[in-house]
Amino acid sequence: MKTWREECAVIGIWNHEEASRLAYLGLFAMQHRGQESAGVVSLHENHHIHHKGLGLVGDVFSEPDLIRLKGAAAVGHARYSTTGQNLLTNAQPITAQLLNGPLAVAHNGNLINAHELREKLQKEGSIFQGTNDTEVLMHLLSRHPSNDLIKALQDSVVQLEGAFSFVVMSHDRLVAIRDPYGFRPLVLGKKKNAAGEWAYVLASETCAFDLIGAQFVREIEPGEIFWVDQQGEHQLMMDRKVSRKARCIFEHVYFARPDSVVFGHSVYESRKSFGRYLAKENKVEADIVVPVPDSGVPAAIGYSLESGIPFELGIIRNHYVGRTFIQPQQSIRSFGVKIKLNPQSAVLQGKRVIVIDDSLVRGTTSNKIIGLIRAAGAKEVHMRIAAPPTINPCYYGVDTPHKSQLIASHQSVEEIRKFIDADSLTYLSLEGLFAAMKAKSDSFCAACFDGNYPTPLHGLDRISP
Ligand code: AMP
């Protein structure tokens, strides 16, 4: 049995003459959510036209591809998968020809009970193309007796457990669905088309709207099924009640782009506020505050403002290297830190340095960075993490390593301090994290930090990756 974990971006466009180009640009803005494959499906005269490929959005699509993706509606996806699953068959949107016509599905999140549903469907004769969990939805829809896609979706999505923000396109409508916990973001925007009518845009993050010039309208609500067709927009709520909301706090800690507004909060402001609380919770004498770029920058600004200690770019990032974490093997990742981040002695020499990062997962990055900062002449290095210790894997769509590789799950803060070779190490407290966001803890999922998983795990916690 395998686990399926997805970090992804989804986008949908309706009623715009350049739908596939807008989808492409939206995916480009959300490239940080997934770098392994990208795809766009357009709707032209009741038929779907597809283009998918492995790699970055900018490499997967050429001008002739976008010209071929004709039509006034489109759905797109960018995917990051875990090791061993980088297959074109898993690239999305996934597509099928159902009795009622073509269907394309783009999914962000992770279905906790996909393996059970999949096994049941396979025993009953369903043939799966790849190993991703999204195909389960396609099979549930294909077997549904109703001709009405919305009815079929309503009955199918209530069987799914876990995190899902779906954008679905048929021959006559574009649908958005968000699980009742609201784990992953999904937002609705509007933009005028050439005829002066409103075009609809759905996206994982608002940074996609900024690039394509769409206005933010609202979030798709947790548990909402929203669709747009020739008659206009429609909305209903899934027939599934849950006891709490569980928006992913890690979107604010690390995953989302800082220029996005996620779950109604500016990600940049959240991160700055995490830094302020970090400074409030633990004081240390130092000369400069230095972020680990880019993910530690907003928190370091907040820390510097709160503590009055000057902010300095003591580590310079090479922007032509991808996120180090993306490299699948430990050896490559360690090497990656060196090629990506360069501490500069002109800033660090003889200084007492506070280094700020957004999170500490395996500890490899901090260990390497501190070694390089010391080599650049720093007198003291105080590591500050703008999130609580990561002690549990995520089963809802953020790719975190197995518990055994999460350093804080089996080592104390003092042991981690020694491992990363810092003069001191502190993390933001859980209370500080929520206070910084001015949010109630039961409206967010912080299972990676507190182990409080909002859903049953269906045995996923017993599977080794
Ligand atoms: P490490 O402690 O070496 O495993 O890596 C920690 C760094 O990885 C942090 O600086 C984060 O910016 C980044 N990071 C944390 N979680 C993730 C994730 N799920 N995917 C990609 N990068 C991450």
XYZ file of C-alpha atoms and ligand atoms in Angstrom:
488
model
C 0.000 0.000 0.000
C 1.351 3.422 -0.939
C 0.654 6.857 0.431
C -0.399 9.592 -1.942
C 0.615 13.065 -0.966
C 0.043 16.070 -3.082
C 1.075 19.661 -2.892
C -0.612 21.326 -5.783
C -2.055 24.359 -7.455
C -5.408 24.326 -9.208
C -7.006 26.889 -11.501
C -10.252 27.198 -13.455
C -11.386 29.799 -16.000
C -14.914 30.260 -17.380
C -16.169 32.585 -20.118
C -12.938 34.135 -21.294
C -11.624 34.016 -24.869
C -8.078 33.426 -23.593
C -9.005 30.804 -21.007
C -6.036 28.463 -21.474
C -3.554 31.349 -21.525
C -5.013 32.697 -18.274
C -4.847 29.202 -16.743
C -1.215 28.935 -17.826
C -0.362 32.319 -16.303
C -2.226 31.476 -13.096
C -0.269 28.245 -12.778
C 2.916 30.169 -13.438
C 2.111 32.445 -10.465
C 1.463 29.362 -8.311
C 4.525 27.390 -9.426
C 5.748 27.259 -5.804
C 2.890 24.821 -5.053
C 4.190 22.147 -7.401
C 7.085 21.765 -9.784
C 6.926 18.224 -11.099
C 4.166 18.385 -13.655
C 1.682 20.830 -15.110
C -1.397 20.557 -17.280
C -4.255 22.510 -18.812
C -7.494 21.185 -20.333
C -9.657 23.567 -22.357
C -13.285 23.309 -23.422
C -13.931 23.938 -27.113
C -17.289 23.198 -28.792
C -18.296 20.628 -26.162
C -14.945 18.815 -26.419
C -11.889 18.866 -24.218
C -8.381 19.616 -25.489
C -5.498 18.513 -23.215
C -1.886 19.323 -22.681
C 0.158 17.915 -19.795
C 3.818 17.368 -19.171
C 6.498 16.752 -16.570
C 8.420 19.822 -15.408
C 7.858 23.490 -14.747
C 4.885 25.364 -16.190
C 7.157 27.507 -18.376
C 8.782 24.388 -19.855
C 5.661 22.247 -20.270
C 3.794 24.760 -22.481
C 4.957 26.285 -25.733
C 3.160 28.914 -27.799
C 1.732 26.291 -30.242
C 0.373 24.301 -27.245
C -1.511 27.338 -25.976
C -2.838 28.096 -29.464
C -4.096 24.499 -29.698
C -5.853 24.778 -26.283
C -8.808 26.662 -27.783
C -11.983 27.577 -25.967
C -13.505 29.926 -23.427
C -13.096 27.639 -20.409
C -10.112 25.809 -18.966
C -8.904 23.963 -15.920
C -5.248 23.655 -14.904
C -3.010 22.001 -12.361
C 0.606 22.055 -11.157
C 1.731 19.063 -9.144
C 4.433 18.173 -6.692
C 4.604 14.490 -5.901
C 6.720 12.454 -3.533
C 9.588 10.251 -4.708
C 8.734 7.453 -7.115
C 5.472 8.888 -8.268
C 6.763 11.341 -10.811
C 4.800 9.762 -13.624
C 2.999 11.426 -16.465
C -0.019 9.225 -15.687
C -0.304 11.050 -12.359
C -0.079 14.511 -13.940
C -3.310 16.457 -13.709
C -5.946 17.543 -14.646
C -7.038 13.924 -14.959
C -9.468 13.421 -17.778
C -12.044 10.850 -18.862
C -14.867 10.439 -21.295
C -17.948 9.628 -19.218
C -21.428 8.739 -20.471
C -22.408 12.398 -20.319
C -19.294 13.680 -22.022
C -15.770 14.734 -21.124
C -14.687 15.451 -17.573
C -11.462 17.023 -16.258
C -10.554 17.080 -12.568
C -7.793 19.067 -10.833
C -7.210 18.335 -7.159
C -5.251 19.985 -4.373
C -5.131 18.022 -1.144
C -4.947 14.422 -0.105
C -7.752 11.909 0.330
C -7.218 9.957 3.513
C -9.478 7.054 2.539
C -8.432 6.866 -1.123
C -6.717 3.495 -0.714
C -9.862 1.907 0.737
C -12.152 3.375 -1.911
C -9.706 2.459 -4.625
C -9.451 -1.149 -3.510
C -13.224 -1.448 -3.381
C -13.593 0.100 -6.837
C -10.859 -2.124 -8.288
C -12.515 -5.234 -6.868
C -15.669 -4.119 -8.615
C -13.857 -3.792 -11.932
C -12.565 -0.206 -12.105
C -9.271 0.201 -13.954
C -6.950 2.927 -12.635
C -4.358 4.671 -14.810
C -1.969 6.043 -12.189
C -1.364 6.019 -8.446
C -2.859 9.362 -7.479
C -5.928 9.548 -5.275
C -7.870 11.896 -7.567
C -8.871 9.107 -9.943
C -11.099 7.760 -7.193
C -13.442 10.718 -7.676
C -13.553 10.119 -11.439
C -14.618 6.496 -10.889
C -17.260 7.415 -8.331
C -18.676 9.919 -10.825
C -18.571 7.506 -13.745
C -20.553 4.880 -11.820
C -23.183 7.296 -10.600
C -26.580 6.598 -12.220
C -27.630 10.261 -12.513
C -27.168 12.358 -15.648
C -26.771 15.386 -13.435
C -23.084 16.099 -12.718
C -23.868 18.153 -9.602
C -26.001 15.361 -8.137
C -23.229 12.856 -8.918
C -20.632 15.149 -7.312
C -22.790 15.680 -4.226
C -23.115 11.925 -3.693
C -19.461 11.215 -4.478
C -17.657 13.855 -2.452
C -19.444 12.880 0.770
C -17.642 9.519 0.480
C -14.240 11.219 0.450
C -12.363 11.767 3.691
C -9.532 14.254 3.977
C -8.419 17.329 2.122
C -9.797 18.324 -1.246
C -10.063 21.508 -3.186
C -11.304 20.373 -6.606
C -11.844 22.237 -9.838
C -13.914 20.118 -12.241
C -14.876 20.908 -15.836
C -17.471 19.089 -17.939
C -18.836 19.913 -21.426
C -21.103 22.601 -19.987
C -19.911 23.825 -16.580
C -17.006 24.615 -14.283
C -17.302 23.408 -10.683
C -15.340 24.166 -7.507
C -15.570 22.000 -4.386
C -13.870 22.406 -1.042
C -13.918 19.767 1.694
C -15.996 20.626 4.778
C -12.897 21.137 6.945
C -11.477 23.649 4.474
C -7.946 22.217 4.669
C -6.669 23.659 1.391
C -7.430 27.117 0.032
C -9.647 27.804 -2.990
C -10.710 31.275 -4.055
C -13.137 32.794 -6.532
C -12.363 35.819 -8.664
C -13.808 37.680 -11.638
C -12.397 39.412 -14.667
C -14.002 41.135 -17.632
C -13.714 39.378 -21.007
C -13.353 41.080 -24.416
C -17.154 41.416 -24.714
C -17.305 43.203 -21.349
C -18.941 40.216 -19.613
C -17.702 38.670 -16.386
C -15.350 35.752 -16.657
C -15.015 33.544 -13.562
C -11.664 32.482 -12.124
C -11.006 29.832 -9.486
C -7.530 29.425 -8.002
C -5.630 27.975 -5.072
C -4.110 31.344 -4.227
C -4.916 34.996 -4.831
C -1.421 35.626 -6.257
C -2.784 34.010 -9.460
C -5.490 36.721 -9.644
C -2.892 39.462 -9.340
C -0.973 38.197 -12.357
C -3.998 37.778 -14.626
C -5.753 40.954 -13.466
C -8.730 39.262 -11.791
C -10.561 40.702 -8.787
C -10.869 38.636 -5.649
C -14.559 37.912 -4.929
C -14.503 35.463 -2.008
C -13.256 32.115 -0.733
C -15.095 28.982 -1.782
C -16.497 28.030 1.635
C -15.538 24.784 3.359
C -18.151 22.215 2.235
C -19.327 24.343 -0.709
C -20.072 23.151 -4.224
C -19.983 26.164 -6.537
C -20.549 26.043 -10.281
C -20.942 28.303 -13.226
C -22.678 27.480 -16.516
C -24.593 29.250 -19.321
C -27.254 30.276 -16.801
C -24.762 31.910 -14.428
C -23.438 30.969 -10.993
C -24.894 28.461 -8.514
C -23.993 27.258 -5.083
C -24.983 24.602 -2.564
C -23.483 23.027 0.524
C -22.345 19.397 0.735
C -24.495 17.132 2.846
C -21.704 16.496 5.352
C -21.378 18.142 8.735
C -18.058 18.260 10.565
C -17.431 19.417 14.105
C -14.738 21.968 13.312
C -12.945 23.780 10.525
C -9.345 22.773 9.833
C -7.652 25.274 7.553
C -3.989 24.381 7.136
C -1.816 26.618 9.309
C 1.261 25.500 7.359
C -0.016 27.439 4.318
C 0.715 30.532 6.432
C 3.953 29.226 7.935
C 5.642 28.160 4.710
C 3.641 26.933 1.799
C 1.641 29.803 0.304
C 3.218 32.790 -1.409
C 3.568 35.787 0.912
C 1.664 38.020 -1.537
C -1.430 35.799 -1.296
C -4.396 36.264 0.994
C -5.166 32.802 2.348
C -8.218 32.004 4.516
C -8.857 35.745 4.741
C -5.393 36.597 6.138
C -2.453 38.140 4.295
C 0.301 35.524 4.362
C 2.959 38.236 4.525
C 1.325 39.844 7.567
C 0.934 36.449 9.285
C 4.617 35.698 8.827
C 5.666 39.134 10.046
C 3.465 38.621 13.057
C 4.995 35.174 13.737
C 8.360 36.967 13.845
C 7.041 39.604 16.257
C 5.699 36.945 18.619
C 8.941 35.003 18.369
C 10.790 38.130 19.549
C 8.237 38.722 22.331
C 8.437 35.170 23.617
C 12.196 34.960 23.969
C 14.727 37.767 24.179
C 18.402 37.471 23.280
C 21.200 40.047 23.006
C 22.420 40.268 19.410
C 23.741 42.670 16.760
C 21.734 41.657 13.692
C 18.659 39.681 12.582
C 19.281 37.607 9.452
C 16.607 35.655 7.543
C 17.133 32.356 5.786
C 15.938 33.553 2.370
C 13.300 33.593 1.074
C 11.002 31.768 3.452
C 12.370 33.397 6.631
C 12.278 37.006 5.365
C 8.842 38.255 6.543
C 9.302 36.676 10.007
C 12.761 38.252 10.303
C 11.293 41.675 9.446
C 8.706 41.177 12.209
C 11.385 40.024 14.633
C 13.585 43.000 13.862
C 10.696 45.490 14.235
C 9.667 43.995 17.576
C 13.153 43.640 19.049
C 14.696 46.777 17.570
C 17.682 44.701 16.379
C 18.675 45.675 12.795
C 17.598 43.458 9.893
C 20.431 42.444 7.548
C 20.565 40.228 4.480
C 23.463 38.188 5.802
C 22.651 35.218 3.567
C 22.272 35.706 -0.167
C 20.210 33.269 -2.179
C 20.978 32.033 -5.657
C 17.572 32.282 -7.318
C 18.366 29.836 -10.071
C 18.191 26.834 -7.745
C 14.830 25.323 -6.797
C 13.650 24.830 -3.227
C 16.201 22.542 -1.554
C 13.474 20.416 -0.049
C 12.274 19.454 -3.487
C 15.349 17.321 -4.104
C 14.289 13.797 -3.241
C 17.492 12.441 -1.757
C 19.202 13.438 1.470
C 22.643 13.697 -0.173
C 21.424 16.061 -2.875
C 19.478 18.167 -0.375
C 22.530 18.770 1.829
C 24.547 19.780 -1.180
C 21.659 21.981 -2.281
C 21.972 24.239 0.756
C 25.490 25.202 -0.317
C 24.644 25.974 -3.882
C 21.545 27.917 -2.914
C 22.496 30.009 0.123
C 25.679 32.035 0.580
C 26.336 33.721 3.953
C 28.355 36.888 3.398
C 31.179 37.702 5.790
C 30.957 41.445 5.026
C 27.757 41.392 7.102
C 28.418 38.541 9.538
C 32.064 38.966 10.577
C 32.381 39.377 14.353
C 28.602 39.694 14.855
C 26.142 38.105 17.266
C 23.575 36.877 14.766
C 19.917 35.900 15.156
C 18.998 33.629 12.241
C 15.310 33.264 11.421
C 13.733 30.448 9.423
C 10.060 29.657 8.915
C 10.265 26.041 10.059
C 12.699 23.313 10.960
C 11.853 19.874 9.604
C 14.799 17.488 9.422
C 17.275 20.049 10.702
C 19.579 19.569 7.705
C 19.138 23.113 6.390
C 19.789 24.782 9.765
C 22.794 22.576 10.431
C 24.405 23.506 7.099
C 23.469 27.177 7.297
C 24.871 27.654 10.778
C 28.131 25.984 9.726
C 28.407 28.412 6.816
C 27.502 31.428 9.001
C 30.210 30.510 11.486
C 32.677 30.021 8.656
C 31.770 33.546 7.497
C 32.985 34.887 10.861
C 29.879 35.203 13.067
C 30.693 35.361 16.801
C 27.391 33.847 18.023
C 24.508 32.225 16.162
C 21.033 32.209 17.732
C 18.531 30.190 15.712
C 14.880 31.243 15.892
C 12.122 29.260 14.192
C 8.911 31.131 13.328
C 6.748 28.059 13.986
C 6.483 25.380 16.677
C 8.534 22.146 16.381
C 7.323 19.961 13.478
C 6.595 16.659 15.163
C 4.007 14.955 12.958
C 3.625 14.189 9.269
C 0.826 15.824 7.288
C -1.790 13.583 5.678
C -3.728 16.455 4.161
C -1.543 17.504 1.273
C 1.698 19.026 2.545
C 4.631 16.774 1.848
C 6.345 16.192 5.174
C 8.753 13.346 5.817
C 7.942 10.309 7.916
C 7.916 10.914 11.683
C 11.303 9.201 12.073
C 12.868 11.954 9.926
C 11.222 14.831 11.782
C 14.005 15.757 14.178
C 11.701 17.352 16.774
C 9.619 14.183 17.059
C 12.470 12.343 18.773
C 14.899 15.007 20.021
C 14.555 17.729 22.635
C 15.109 21.390 21.752
C 18.488 21.194 23.502
C 19.477 18.104 21.464
C 18.426 19.860 18.256
C 20.407 22.956 19.292
C 23.490 20.781 19.632
C 22.816 19.039 16.301
C 22.485 22.307 14.392
C 25.386 23.798 16.412
C 23.576 26.988 17.472
C 24.409 29.016 20.589
C 20.694 29.041 21.347
C 17.530 27.758 19.698
C 13.901 28.639 20.324
C 10.676 27.994 18.456
C 7.444 29.988 18.344
C 4.906 28.511 20.782
C 1.595 27.081 19.523
C -0.231 29.788 21.482
C 2.003 32.407 19.872
C 1.261 30.990 16.414
C -2.498 31.385 16.825
C -2.256 34.666 18.717
C -0.100 36.053 15.893
C -2.825 35.211 13.385
C -5.589 36.440 15.693
C -7.244 33.092 14.963
C -9.019 30.504 17.045
C -7.047 27.263 17.218
C -10.121 25.124 16.403
C -10.558 26.811 13.039
C -7.132 25.654 11.842
C -5.382 22.317 11.414
C -2.012 22.398 13.168
C -1.574 18.613 13.337
C 2.038 18.874 12.142
C 2.738 20.785 15.361
C 0.232 19.437 17.877
C -0.715 15.968 16.560
C -4.396 16.867 16.704
C -5.573 15.331 13.397
C -9.111 16.489 12.618
C -10.097 13.265 10.782
C -9.529 9.537 11.291
C -6.308 8.535 9.501
C -7.531 5.256 7.995
C -4.226 3.552 8.784
C -2.086 6.062 6.860
C -0.032 6.703 10.011
C 1.034 3.048 10.028
C 2.400 3.095 6.466
C 6.089 3.812 5.963
C 6.778 6.051 2.988
P 15.083 20.828 6.922
O 14.945 21.211 8.377
O 16.469 20.796 6.431
O 14.356 19.536 6.612
O 14.344 21.909 6.051
C 13.690 22.971 6.598
C 13.403 23.976 5.495
O 12.574 23.400 4.484
C 12.676 25.160 6.072
O 13.573 26.230 5.929
C 11.483 25.388 5.185
O 11.639 26.612 4.522
C 11.480 24.256 4.180
N 10.280 23.413 4.276
C 9.579 23.099 5.359
N 8.554 22.277 5.046
C 8.590 22.072 3.724
C 7.784 21.332 2.792
N 6.743 20.623 3.183
N 8.120 21.358 1.492
C 9.179 22.056 1.094
N 9.975 22.769 1.917
C 9.696 22.789 3.217
